[in-house]
Coordinates of C-alpha atoms in Angstrom, one line a residue:
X1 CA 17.7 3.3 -27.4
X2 CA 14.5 4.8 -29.5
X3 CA 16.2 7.5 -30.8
X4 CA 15.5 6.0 -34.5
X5 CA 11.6 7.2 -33.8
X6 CA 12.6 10.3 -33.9
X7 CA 13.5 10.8 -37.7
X8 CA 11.2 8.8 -40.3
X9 CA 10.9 4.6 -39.7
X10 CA 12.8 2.5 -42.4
X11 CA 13.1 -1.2 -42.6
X12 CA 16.4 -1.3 -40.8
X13 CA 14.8 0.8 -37.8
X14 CA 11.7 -1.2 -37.8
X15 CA 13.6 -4.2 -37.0
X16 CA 16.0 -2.6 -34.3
X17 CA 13.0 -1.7 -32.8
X18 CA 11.6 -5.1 -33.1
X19 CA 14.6 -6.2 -31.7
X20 CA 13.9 -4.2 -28.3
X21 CA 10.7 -5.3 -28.1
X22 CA 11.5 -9.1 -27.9
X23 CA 14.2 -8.2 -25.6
X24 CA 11.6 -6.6 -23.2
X25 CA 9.4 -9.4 -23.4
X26 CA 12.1 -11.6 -22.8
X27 CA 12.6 -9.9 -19.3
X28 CA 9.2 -9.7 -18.2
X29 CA 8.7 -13.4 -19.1
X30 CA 5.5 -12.4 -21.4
X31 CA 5.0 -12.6 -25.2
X32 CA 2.1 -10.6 -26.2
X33 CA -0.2 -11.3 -28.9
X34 CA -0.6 -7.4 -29.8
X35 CA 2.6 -6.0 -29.8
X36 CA 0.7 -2.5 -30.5
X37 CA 0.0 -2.7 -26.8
X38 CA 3.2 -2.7 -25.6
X39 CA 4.2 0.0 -27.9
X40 CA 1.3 2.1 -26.3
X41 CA 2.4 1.2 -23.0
X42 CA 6.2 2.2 -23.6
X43 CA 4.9 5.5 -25.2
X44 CA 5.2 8.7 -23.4
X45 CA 2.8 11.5 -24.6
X46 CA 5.7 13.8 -25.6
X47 CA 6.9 11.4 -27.9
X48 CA 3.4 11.0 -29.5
X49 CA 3.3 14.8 -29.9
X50 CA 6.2 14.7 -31.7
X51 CA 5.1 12.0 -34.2
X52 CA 1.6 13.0 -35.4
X53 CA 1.4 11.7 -38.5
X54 CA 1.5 8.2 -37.2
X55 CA -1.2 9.3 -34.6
X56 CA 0.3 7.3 -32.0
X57 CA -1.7 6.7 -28.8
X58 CA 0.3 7.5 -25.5
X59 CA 0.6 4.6 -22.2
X60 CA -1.8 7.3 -20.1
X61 CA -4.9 5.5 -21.0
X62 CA -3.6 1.7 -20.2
X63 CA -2.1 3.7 -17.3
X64 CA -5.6 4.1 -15.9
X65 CA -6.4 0.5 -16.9
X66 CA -3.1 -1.3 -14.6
X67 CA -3.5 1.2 -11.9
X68 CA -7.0 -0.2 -11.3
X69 CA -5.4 -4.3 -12.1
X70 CA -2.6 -3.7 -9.4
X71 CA -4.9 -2.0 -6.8
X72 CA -7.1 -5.4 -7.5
X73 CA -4.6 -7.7 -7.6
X74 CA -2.5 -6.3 -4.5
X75 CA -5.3 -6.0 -2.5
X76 CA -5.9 -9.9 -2.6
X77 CA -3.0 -10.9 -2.0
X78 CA -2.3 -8.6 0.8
X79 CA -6.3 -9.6 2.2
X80 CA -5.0 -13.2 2.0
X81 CA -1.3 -13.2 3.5
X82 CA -2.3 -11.5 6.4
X83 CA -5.7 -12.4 8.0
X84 CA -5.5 -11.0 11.3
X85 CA -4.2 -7.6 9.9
X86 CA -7.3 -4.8 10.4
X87 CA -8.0 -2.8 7.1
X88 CA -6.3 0.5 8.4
X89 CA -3.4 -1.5 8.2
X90 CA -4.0 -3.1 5.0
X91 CA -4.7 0.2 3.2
X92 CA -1.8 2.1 4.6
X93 CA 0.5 -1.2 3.4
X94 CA -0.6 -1.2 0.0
X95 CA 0.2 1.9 -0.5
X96 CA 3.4 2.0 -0.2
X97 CA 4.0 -1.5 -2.0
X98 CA 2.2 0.9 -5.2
X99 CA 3.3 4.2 -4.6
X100 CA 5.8 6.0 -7.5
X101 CA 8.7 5.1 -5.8
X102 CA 7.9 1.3 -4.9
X103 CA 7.0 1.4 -9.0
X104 CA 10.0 3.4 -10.2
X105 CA 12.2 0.8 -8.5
X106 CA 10.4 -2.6 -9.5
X107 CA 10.9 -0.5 -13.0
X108 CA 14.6 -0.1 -12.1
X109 CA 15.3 -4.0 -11.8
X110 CA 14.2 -4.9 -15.7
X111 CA 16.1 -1.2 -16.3
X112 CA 12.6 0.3 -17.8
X113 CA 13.6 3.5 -18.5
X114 CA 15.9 2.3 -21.5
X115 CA 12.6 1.1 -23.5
X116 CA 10.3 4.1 -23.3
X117 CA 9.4 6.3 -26.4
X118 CA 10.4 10.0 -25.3
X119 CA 10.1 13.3 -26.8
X120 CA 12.9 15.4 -27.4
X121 CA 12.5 17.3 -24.6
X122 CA 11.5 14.8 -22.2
X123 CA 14.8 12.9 -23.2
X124 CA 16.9 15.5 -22.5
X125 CA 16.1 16.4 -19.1
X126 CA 16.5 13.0 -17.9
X127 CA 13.1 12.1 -18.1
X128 CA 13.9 8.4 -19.2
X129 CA 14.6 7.5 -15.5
X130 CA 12.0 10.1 -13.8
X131 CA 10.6 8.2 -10.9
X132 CA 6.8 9.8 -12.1
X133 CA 7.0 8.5 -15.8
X134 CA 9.1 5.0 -15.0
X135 CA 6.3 4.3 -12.6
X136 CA 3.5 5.0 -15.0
X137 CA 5.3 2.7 -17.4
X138 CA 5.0 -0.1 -15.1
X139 CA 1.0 0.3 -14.5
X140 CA 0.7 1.1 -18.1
X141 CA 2.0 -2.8 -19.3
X142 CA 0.0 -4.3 -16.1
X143 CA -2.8 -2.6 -18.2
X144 CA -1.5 -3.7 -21.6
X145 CA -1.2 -7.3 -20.5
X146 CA -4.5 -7.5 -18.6
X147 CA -6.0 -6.3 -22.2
X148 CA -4.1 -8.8 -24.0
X149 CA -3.7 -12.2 -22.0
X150 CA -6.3 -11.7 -19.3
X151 CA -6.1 -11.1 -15.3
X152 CA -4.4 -14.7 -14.7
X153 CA -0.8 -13.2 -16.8
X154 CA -1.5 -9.7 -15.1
X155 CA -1.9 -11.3 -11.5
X156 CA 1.4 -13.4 -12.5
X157 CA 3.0 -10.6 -13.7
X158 CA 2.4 -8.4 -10.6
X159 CA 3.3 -11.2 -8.3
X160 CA 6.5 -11.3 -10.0
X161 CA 7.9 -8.1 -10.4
X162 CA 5.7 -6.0 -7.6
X163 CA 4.6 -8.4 -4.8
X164 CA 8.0 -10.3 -4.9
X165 CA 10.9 -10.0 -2.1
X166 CA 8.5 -7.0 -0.4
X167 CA 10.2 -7.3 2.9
X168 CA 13.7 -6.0 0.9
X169 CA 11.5 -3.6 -0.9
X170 CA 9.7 -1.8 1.9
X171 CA 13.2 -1.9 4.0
X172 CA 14.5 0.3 0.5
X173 CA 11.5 2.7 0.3
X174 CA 11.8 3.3 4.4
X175 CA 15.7 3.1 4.4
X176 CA 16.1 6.5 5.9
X177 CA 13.6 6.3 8.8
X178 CA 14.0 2.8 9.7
X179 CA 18.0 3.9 9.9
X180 CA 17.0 6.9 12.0
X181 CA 14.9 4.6 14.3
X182 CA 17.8 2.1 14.7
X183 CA 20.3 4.6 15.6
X184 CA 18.2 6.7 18.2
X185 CA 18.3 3.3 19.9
X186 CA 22.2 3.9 20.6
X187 CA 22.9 5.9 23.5
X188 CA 24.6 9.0 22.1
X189 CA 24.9 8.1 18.5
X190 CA 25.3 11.0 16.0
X191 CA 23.7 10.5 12.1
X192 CA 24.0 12.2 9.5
X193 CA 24.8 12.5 5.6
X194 CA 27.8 14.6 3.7
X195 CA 27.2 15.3 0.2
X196 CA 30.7 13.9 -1.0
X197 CA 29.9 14.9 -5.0
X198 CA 27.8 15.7 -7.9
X199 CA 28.4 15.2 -11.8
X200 CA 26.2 16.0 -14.8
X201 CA 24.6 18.9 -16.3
X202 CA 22.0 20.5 -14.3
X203 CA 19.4 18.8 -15.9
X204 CA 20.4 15.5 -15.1
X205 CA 22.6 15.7 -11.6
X206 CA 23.7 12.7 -9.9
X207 CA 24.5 13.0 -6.7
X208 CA 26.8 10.9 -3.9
X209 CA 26.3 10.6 -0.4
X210 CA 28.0 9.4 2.5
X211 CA 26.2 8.2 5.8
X212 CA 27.9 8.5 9.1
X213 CA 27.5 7.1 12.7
X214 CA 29.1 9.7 14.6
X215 CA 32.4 9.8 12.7
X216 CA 32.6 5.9 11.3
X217 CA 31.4 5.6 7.7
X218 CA 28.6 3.4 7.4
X219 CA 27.0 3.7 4.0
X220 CA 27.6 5.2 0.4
X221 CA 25.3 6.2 -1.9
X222 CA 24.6 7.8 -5.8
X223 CA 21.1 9.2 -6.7
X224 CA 19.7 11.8 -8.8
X225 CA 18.8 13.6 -6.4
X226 CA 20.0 14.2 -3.0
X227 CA 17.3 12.5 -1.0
X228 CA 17.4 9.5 -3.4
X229 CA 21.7 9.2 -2.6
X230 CA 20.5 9.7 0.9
X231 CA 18.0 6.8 0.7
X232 CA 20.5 4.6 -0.7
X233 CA 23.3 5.5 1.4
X234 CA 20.6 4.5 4.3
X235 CA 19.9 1.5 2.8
X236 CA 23.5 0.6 2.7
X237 CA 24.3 0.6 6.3
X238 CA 20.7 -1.1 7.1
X239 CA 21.8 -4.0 5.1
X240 CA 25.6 -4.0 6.4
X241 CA 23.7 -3.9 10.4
X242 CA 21.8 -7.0 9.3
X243 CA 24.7 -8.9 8.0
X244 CA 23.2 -8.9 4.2
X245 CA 25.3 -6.7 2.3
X246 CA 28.0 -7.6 -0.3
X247 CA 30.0 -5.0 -2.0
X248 CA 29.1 -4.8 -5.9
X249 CA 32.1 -5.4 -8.1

């Protein structure tokens, strides 16, 4: 969607990009006084390699910035919903509510990846939806908006689109083991996952996987990668066991 950066910014361009900017806003339910920041937070360094004469600064600095905000910020809430809970505890369940791949799928749900500034080279090996830079984009507009509206629209921001619907979340991120753990409870029950298909050049592979219970099929999945098809195909039948799933049209 930002290929336009890559050649020299006219009027027309400025405005399309413009454009994408209010429709991001428009998403994460914030409208930011300095735009600039938002542009830093969306830019990955090898896209501000590429354009040097505008000396554009990369997201890894406001990266720094949310990272500490969200720590903050999840570490209250968590301190506050659960008062009996003993710190070991705390600290090993805020990790995984922040880890890269709790980040890289709040990222998924307001589709990140299509709004970042990447290089050439980043861009074409897939790097627009690379769990490590989508994640880093999240922390980096926690950072941005902490800097430009304060830690009340951080903390709100966070709250939505981090700390919300956590129970769904954590049963995604642990699909595979909490599967595992369900079926070792059936006597003599058999899982395991057949690679069904792959598509797409080598540097940008998407795989799909099928989960099985013995022989019955019990969940599908797509990733780029294998363990990420596997994770989804977990996740699948975990929602089918608890009654919750609904095939997408």
């Amino acid at each position: 969607a930002w290929g336009f950066f890559h050649e020299e910014i006219g009027v027309e361009n400025m405005r399309d990009m413009n454009e994408l900017l209010e429709e991001l806003q428009d998403k994460i339910g914030y409208r930011f006084q300095n735009t600039d920041l938002l542009k830093q937070a969306l830019t990955h360094s090898s896209f501000a390699n590429e354009q040097k004469i505008n000396k554009l600064k990369d997201y890894e600095r406001l990266e720094f910035l949310g990272d500490a905000v969200l720590e903050l910020v999840s570490s209250e809430f968590l301190f506050r919903e659960n008062p009996q809970m003993p710190e070991g505890q705390l600290t090993k369940l805020r990790a995984s509510m922040v880890c890269e791949p709790a980040l890289a799928y709040c990222a998924k749900d307001i589709d990140l990846g299509s709004y970042i500034l990447l290089g050439r080279g980043e861009e074409y090996t897939g790097g627009r939806y690379r769990s490590s830079i989508t994640s880093d984009v999240m922390e980096a507009i926690i950072g941005a908006i902490f800097l430009d509206g304060g830690i009340e629209n951080a903390k709100k921001h966070i709250y939505r689109f981090i700390l919300s619907d956590l129970e769904n979340k954590i049963l995604f991120l642990d699909s595979k083991t909490i599967l595992q753990e369900e079926i070792q409870k059936k006597k003599d029950a058999q899982l395991r996952y057949e690679l069904i298909g792959e598509s797409g050049p080598d540097h940008n592979k998407q795989f799909t996987v099928d989960a099985y219970l013995n022989d019955v099929l019990i969940g599908s999945g797509t990733g780029r990668t294998k363990k990420a098809a596997e994770q989804q195909a977990a996740y699948e039948a975990l929602l089918k066991m608890k009654g919750k799933y609904r095939k997408q049209s």
